[in-house]
Amino acid sequence: MKQKIGLGLLLLCTVFTLQAQRTTSLRINEVLVINETNFIDEYGQNYPWIEIYNTSAGTVNIAGCFLTNDINQPRMYPIPKGDVLMKISPRQHVLFWADGKPWHGNFHLNFTLDPDKPNFIALFDSDGRTLIDSITVPYPQKADISYGLIVDGWDQERIDSEIKTNSAYKGGSQAWDYLTKVTPSTNNKILDTNEKIENFQNNDPDGIGMTITAIGVVFLGLIVLYLVFKLTGNIAVNLSKKRAMKASGMSKEEAEGVTQQSSDIYAAIALAIYEATELHDEENTILTIKNTARTYSPWSSKIYTLRETPQKK
């Protein structure tokens, strides 16, 4: 039974992985039709671009698929195979230049986008018949303002579902919108502000609430520390009482007198220890030289070999 369950889970994981890595998880994510001062290609030129996003949890190879701006020609631009950059990592993007110059590289399309009319863009699967995703970019478009999904990879169905089921959702009601902050090859929704800080600024513009909160936190911390040290001291005193009573057979009252010594006694003991270990230790800086008696061996010392004064001749 356990083997069957394990095999079933393995098959389920395999199916999920294969499903996650299918090209049907690709989405047309953002389009810039009029590129005047925005992103430039590797040749330093400003051209329209199309961004594709991988919504799955696995890497998807877009090679072999087709991009087109004509529904009647689904195989207009066959995306070349063999390029490792065509493998889109999970939740990542790939950018294609609609410059009509495919000889510039694998990411340069053989068609362009017309700023004077709506632009239809479609992504077809490798069979040239299965439509993966499509979008019609409306006319007119403004320079350096892209048209993209408000949240990467979210279609209108996902947006409607979030509006109905997620009360915390604060995005727009339409999946596609004009993006003044153009984000080629990165997320369309970038959080450059802190919502909590903005709410705090709106609710407490003078900082009075923040001041009271900070002072309260500090004093609360001091009170907690006082209670902790007080409790720790009481526990130590009680343990000292028990040890004194157990060691010498004292009564509770006698042990009370031993454990509750005056603070002056402890101060005197501390001062005595300091005097004994620190103040009198001044001899460590004095160099003392003493004569050392040594025993010489007659076999190794010259004073025993010179017994007579040498005579001069």
Short mmCIF file of C-alpha atoms in Angstrom, two decimals:
data_model
loop_
_atom_site.label_atom_id
_atom_site.label_comp_id
_atom_site.label_asym_id
_atom_site.label_seq_id
_atom_site.Cartn_x
_atom_site.Cartn_y
_atom_site.Cartn_z
CA MET A 1 0.00 0.00 0.00
CA LYS A 2 2.79 2.40 0.94
CA GLN A 3 4.58 1.61 -2.32
CA LYS A 4 1.46 2.51 -4.30
CA ILE A 5 1.08 5.79 -2.44
CA GLY A 6 4.74 6.64 -3.01
CA LEU A 7 4.46 5.79 -6.70
CA GLY A 8 1.34 7.93 -6.98
CA LEU A 9 3.08 10.91 -5.36
CA LEU A 10 6.05 10.46 -7.68
CA LEU A 11 3.80 10.43 -10.74
CA LEU A 12 1.94 13.48 -9.45
CA CYS A 13 5.19 15.39 -8.93
CA THR A 14 6.38 14.36 -12.39
CA VAL A 15 3.15 15.53 -14.02
CA PHE A 16 3.29 18.81 -12.10
CA THR A 17 6.90 19.41 -13.15
CA LEU A 18 6.16 18.69 -16.79
CA GLN A 19 3.10 20.92 -16.64
CA ALA A 20 5.13 23.69 -15.00
CA GLN A 21 7.75 23.54 -17.74
CA ARG A 22 5.36 23.71 -20.68
CA THR A 23 5.51 26.70 -23.00
CA THR A 24 1.84 27.39 -22.25
CA SER A 25 3.01 29.04 -19.03
CA LEU A 26 4.61 31.87 -21.03
CA ARG A 27 2.89 35.26 -21.16
CA ILE A 28 3.36 38.45 -23.15
CA ASN A 29 4.11 40.70 -20.20
CA GLU A 30 5.03 44.19 -21.43
CA VAL A 31 5.31 46.05 -24.74
CA LEU A 32 6.94 49.37 -25.59
CA VAL A 33 5.90 50.70 -29.01
CA ILE A 34 7.53 54.15 -29.05
CA ASN A 35 11.06 53.99 -27.68
CA GLU A 36 12.77 57.37 -27.78
CA THR A 37 14.91 57.61 -24.66
CA ASN A 38 14.22 54.30 -22.98
CA PHE A 39 16.07 50.97 -23.11
CA ILE A 40 18.65 50.51 -25.88
CA ASP A 41 19.82 47.31 -27.52
CA GLU A 42 23.38 45.99 -27.76
CA TYR A 43 23.93 48.23 -30.78
CA GLY A 44 22.98 51.37 -28.85
CA GLN A 45 19.70 51.80 -30.75
CA ASN A 46 16.20 52.58 -29.46
CA TYR A 47 13.65 50.16 -30.90
CA PRO A 48 10.28 48.81 -29.78
CA TRP A 49 10.50 45.71 -27.60
CA ILE A 50 8.34 42.85 -26.39
CA GLU A 51 8.82 41.19 -23.00
CA ILE A 52 7.88 37.54 -22.37
CA TYR A 53 7.39 36.26 -18.80
CA ASN A 54 7.60 32.71 -17.43
CA THR A 55 4.78 32.22 -14.90
CA SER A 56 5.73 28.64 -13.97
CA ALA A 57 7.93 27.23 -11.21
CA GLY A 58 10.25 25.56 -13.72
CA THR A 59 12.57 26.69 -16.51
CA VAL A 60 10.87 26.99 -19.90
CA ASN A 61 12.68 26.93 -23.25
CA ILE A 62 11.01 29.37 -25.59
CA ALA A 63 13.14 28.21 -28.53
CA GLY A 64 11.04 26.78 -31.35
CA CYS A 65 8.03 28.99 -30.60
CA PHE A 66 6.85 31.76 -32.91
CA LEU A 67 6.27 35.50 -32.45
CA THR A 68 4.12 37.44 -34.91
CA ASN A 69 2.20 40.66 -35.38
CA ASP A 70 -0.18 39.11 -37.92
CA ILE A 71 -2.76 36.50 -36.93
CA ASN A 72 -2.73 35.20 -40.49
CA GLN A 73 1.03 34.53 -40.31
CA PRO A 74 1.52 32.68 -37.03
CA ARG A 75 5.03 31.52 -38.00
CA MET A 76 6.37 34.96 -38.89
CA TYR A 77 9.40 34.83 -36.57
CA PRO A 78 10.63 31.37 -35.54
CA ILE A 79 12.58 31.77 -32.30
CA PRO A 80 15.97 30.11 -32.93
CA LYS A 81 16.97 26.93 -31.14
CA GLY A 82 20.30 26.14 -29.53
CA ASP A 83 20.63 29.43 -27.63
CA VAL A 84 20.92 28.87 -23.88
CA LEU A 85 19.54 32.36 -23.28
CA MET A 86 16.20 31.15 -24.63
CA LYS A 87 15.74 29.12 -21.45
CA ILE A 88 13.66 31.35 -19.19
CA SER A 89 14.14 30.70 -15.49
CA PRO A 90 11.13 30.53 -13.14
CA ARG A 91 9.40 33.91 -12.72
CA GLN A 92 11.89 35.57 -15.09
CA HIS A 93 11.72 37.49 -18.36
CA VAL A 94 13.17 37.57 -21.85
CA LEU A 95 13.20 40.60 -24.16
CA PHE A 96 12.77 40.67 -27.95
CA TRP A 97 13.48 43.73 -30.09
CA ALA A 98 10.86 44.52 -32.74
CA ASP A 99 13.32 46.26 -35.06
CA GLY A 100 12.90 44.25 -38.28
CA LYS A 101 16.60 43.29 -38.17
CA PRO A 102 16.84 39.58 -37.36
CA TRP A 103 20.47 39.57 -38.54
CA HIS A 104 21.34 41.56 -35.40
CA GLY A 105 20.82 38.48 -33.24
CA ASN A 106 18.42 35.84 -32.02
CA PHE A 107 16.47 38.38 -29.96
CA HIS A 108 15.81 40.73 -32.88
CA LEU A 109 12.50 40.11 -34.66
CA ASN A 110 11.82 40.31 -38.38
CA PHE A 111 8.91 42.71 -37.88
CA THR A 112 8.36 46.10 -36.23
CA LEU A 113 5.57 47.81 -34.31
CA ASP A 114 3.62 50.69 -35.87
CA PRO A 115 3.10 53.72 -33.57
CA ASP A 116 0.24 54.99 -35.76
CA LYS A 117 -2.18 52.08 -35.25
CA PRO A 118 -3.06 49.29 -32.82
CA ASN A 119 -0.48 46.52 -32.73
CA PHE A 120 -1.46 42.87 -32.51
CA ILE A 121 1.19 40.58 -30.98
CA ALA A 122 0.91 36.83 -30.54
CA LEU A 123 3.05 33.99 -29.25
CA PHE A 124 2.46 30.57 -30.86
CA ASP A 125 3.71 27.18 -29.76
CA SER A 126 6.26 25.16 -31.74
CA ASP A 127 3.54 23.59 -33.92
CA GLY A 128 2.71 27.01 -35.33
CA ARG A 129 -1.01 26.54 -34.59
CA THR A 130 -1.45 26.55 -30.82
CA LEU A 131 -1.87 30.11 -29.57
CA ILE A 132 -0.07 30.56 -26.23
CA ASP A 133 -0.85 34.25 -25.64
CA SER A 134 -1.79 37.38 -27.55
CA ILE A 135 -2.42 41.05 -26.94
CA THR A 136 -3.51 44.06 -28.97
CA VAL A 137 -1.70 47.19 -27.89
CA PRO A 138 -4.18 50.05 -28.28
CA TYR A 139 -3.64 53.24 -30.22
CA PRO A 140 -2.36 55.83 -29.47
CA GLN A 141 0.77 55.12 -27.45
CA LYS A 142 2.95 57.69 -25.71
CA ALA A 143 6.72 57.79 -26.03
CA ASP A 144 8.65 55.83 -23.39
CA ILE A 145 5.48 54.63 -21.67
CA SER A 146 4.95 50.90 -21.96
CA TYR A 147 1.76 48.85 -22.01
CA GLY A 148 1.94 45.87 -19.69
CA LEU A 149 0.39 43.65 -17.06
CA ILE A 150 -0.02 45.40 -13.72
CA VAL A 151 1.27 42.23 -12.04
CA ASP A 152 3.69 39.98 -13.94
CA GLY A 153 1.88 37.07 -15.58
CA TRP A 154 -1.58 37.88 -14.15
CA ASP A 155 -4.34 37.73 -16.74
CA GLN A 156 -7.80 39.25 -16.37
CA GLU A 157 -9.19 36.07 -14.84
CA ARG A 158 -6.58 36.16 -12.10
CA ILE A 159 -7.25 39.85 -11.43
CA ASP A 160 -11.01 39.23 -11.12
CA SER A 161 -10.36 36.33 -8.75
CA GLU A 162 -8.10 38.46 -6.54
CA ILE A 163 -10.69 41.24 -6.36
CA LYS A 164 -13.38 38.78 -5.24
CA THR A 165 -11.39 36.65 -2.79
CA ASN A 166 -8.52 38.81 -1.52
CA SER A 167 -9.58 41.80 0.55
CA ALA A 168 -5.96 42.98 0.82
CA TYR A 169 -5.60 43.35 -2.97
CA LYS A 170 -5.17 47.02 -3.88
CA GLY A 171 -4.21 46.79 -7.55
CA GLY A 172 -6.22 47.87 -10.55
CA SER A 173 -9.26 46.12 -11.95
CA GLN A 174 -7.74 45.71 -15.42
CA ALA A 175 -4.92 43.30 -16.14
CA TRP A 176 -3.25 45.61 -18.67
CA ASP A 177 -2.38 49.24 -18.06
CA TYR A 178 0.03 52.00 -19.12
CA LEU A 179 3.26 51.84 -17.11
CA THR A 180 5.03 55.16 -16.61
CA LYS A 181 7.83 53.31 -14.83
CA VAL A 182 9.06 51.19 -17.72
CA THR A 183 10.71 47.97 -16.54
CA PRO A 184 12.29 45.95 -19.38
CA SER A 185 13.48 42.48 -18.31
CA THR A 186 12.29 42.98 -14.74
CA ASN A 187 9.09 43.01 -12.67
CA ASN A 188 6.35 45.39 -13.79
CA LYS A 189 5.32 46.06 -10.20
CA ILE A 190 8.22 47.52 -8.22
CA LEU A 191 7.71 48.57 -4.60
CA ASP A 192 9.68 51.79 -4.14
CA THR A 193 7.61 52.96 -1.18
CA ASN A 194 6.78 51.54 2.24
CA GLU A 195 3.04 51.32 2.79
CA LYS A 196 3.36 51.11 6.59
CA ILE A 197 5.52 54.24 6.74
CA GLU A 198 3.11 56.13 4.51
CA ASN A 199 0.17 55.15 6.74
CA PHE A 200 2.12 56.22 9.80
CA GLN A 201 2.90 59.59 8.21
CA ASN A 202 -0.76 60.11 7.35
CA ASN A 203 -2.03 59.12 10.80
CA ASP A 204 0.73 60.77 12.87
CA PRO A 205 2.19 63.69 10.89
CA ASP A 206 3.67 65.41 13.98
CA GLY A 207 5.30 62.29 15.41
CA ILE A 208 3.53 62.56 18.78
CA GLY A 209 2.33 58.98 18.66
CA MET A 210 5.78 57.74 17.71
CA THR A 211 7.33 59.65 20.65
CA ILE A 212 4.85 58.24 23.15
CA THR A 213 5.31 54.76 21.76
CA ALA A 214 9.12 54.99 21.96
CA ILE A 215 9.06 56.28 25.55
CA GLY A 216 6.58 53.59 26.53
CA VAL A 217 8.75 50.86 25.03
CA VAL A 218 11.84 52.13 26.90
CA PHE A 219 10.10 52.31 30.28
CA LEU A 220 8.41 48.99 29.73
CA GLY A 221 11.80 47.46 29.05
CA LEU A 222 13.21 48.97 32.25
CA ILE A 223 10.30 47.63 34.28
CA VAL A 224 10.75 44.16 32.81
CA LEU A 225 14.48 44.25 33.64
CA TYR A 226 13.74 45.36 37.22
CA LEU A 227 11.27 42.51 37.70
CA VAL A 228 13.69 39.98 36.22
CA PHE A 229 16.58 41.05 38.45
CA LYS A 230 14.30 41.24 41.48
CA LEU A 231 12.99 37.75 40.87
CA THR A 232 16.49 36.42 40.26
CA GLY A 233 17.72 37.97 43.53
CA ASN A 234 14.84 36.49 45.52
CA ILE A 235 15.52 33.05 44.07
CA ALA A 236 19.22 33.33 44.96
CA VAL A 237 18.40 34.39 48.54
CA ASN A 238 15.98 31.51 48.99
CA LEU A 239 18.54 29.03 47.71
CA SER A 240 21.15 30.45 50.12
CA LYS A 241 18.73 29.97 53.00
CA LYS A 242 18.11 26.37 52.09
CA ARG A 243 21.81 25.63 51.72
CA ALA A 244 22.61 27.25 55.10
CA MET A 245 19.81 25.37 56.85
CA LYS A 246 20.85 22.08 55.29
CA ALA A 247 24.60 22.47 55.96
CA SER A 248 24.51 23.61 59.60
CA GLY A 249 21.06 22.68 60.78
CA MET A 250 20.09 26.30 61.32
CA SER A 251 16.57 27.35 61.93
CA LYS A 252 14.72 29.47 59.42
CA GLU A 253 15.24 32.62 61.47
CA GLU A 254 19.00 32.01 61.79
CA ALA A 255 19.33 31.31 58.09
CA GLU A 256 17.41 34.52 57.48
CA GLY A 257 20.05 36.45 59.40
CA VAL A 258 22.89 34.79 57.51
CA THR A 259 21.48 35.36 54.05
CA GLN A 260 20.27 38.88 54.66
CA GLN A 261 23.57 40.51 55.51
CA SER A 262 23.91 44.26 55.44
CA SER A 263 25.12 45.83 52.23
CA ASP A 264 27.95 47.44 54.22
CA ILE A 265 29.35 43.99 54.92
CA TYR A 266 29.38 43.07 51.24
CA ALA A 267 30.98 46.43 50.40
CA ALA A 268 33.70 45.85 53.01
CA ILE A 269 34.38 42.37 51.69
CA ALA A 270 34.64 43.66 48.13
CA LEU A 271 37.02 46.44 49.20
CA ALA A 272 39.18 43.96 51.13
CA ILE A 273 39.42 41.69 48.11
CA TYR A 274 40.39 44.65 45.97
CA GLU A 275 43.03 45.74 48.49
CA ALA A 276 44.47 42.24 48.66
CA THR A 277 44.65 41.62 44.93
CA GLU A 278 45.24 45.04 43.38
CA LEU A 279 46.60 47.82 45.61
CA HIS A 280 49.54 46.05 47.24
CA ASP A 281 50.76 44.45 44.04
CA GLU A 282 53.41 47.07 43.23
CA GLU A 283 56.44 44.78 43.29
CA ASN A 284 55.68 43.39 39.89
CA THR A 285 57.45 46.42 38.38
CA ILE A 286 60.63 46.09 40.56
CA LEU A 287 63.63 44.17 39.28
CA THR A 288 65.34 42.25 42.12
CA ILE A 289 68.91 40.93 41.64
CA LYS A 290 70.21 38.30 44.05
CA ASN A 291 73.50 36.44 44.25
CA THR A 292 73.13 32.85 43.32
CA ALA A 293 75.48 30.22 44.73
CA ARG A 294 76.64 27.69 42.24
CA THR A 295 78.57 24.48 42.73
CA TYR A 296 81.42 24.08 40.25
CA SER A 297 82.72 20.73 39.16
CA PRO A 298 86.58 20.33 39.10
CA TRP A 299 86.27 18.60 35.81
CA SER A 300 84.57 21.50 34.08
CA SER A 301 85.91 24.61 35.84
CA LYS A 302 89.23 26.27 35.11
CA ILE A 303 89.72 27.63 38.64
CA TYR A 304 90.57 24.15 39.86
CA THR A 305 93.19 23.51 37.17
CA LEU A 306 95.25 26.68 37.84
CA ARG A 307 96.73 25.80 41.24
CA GLU A 308 100.12 27.52 40.88
CA THR A 309 101.12 30.92 39.66
CA PRO A 310 102.99 30.64 36.39
CA GLN A 311 106.71 31.50 36.61
CA LYS A 312 108.32 33.80 34.14
CA LYS A 313 111.68 32.74 32.64
#
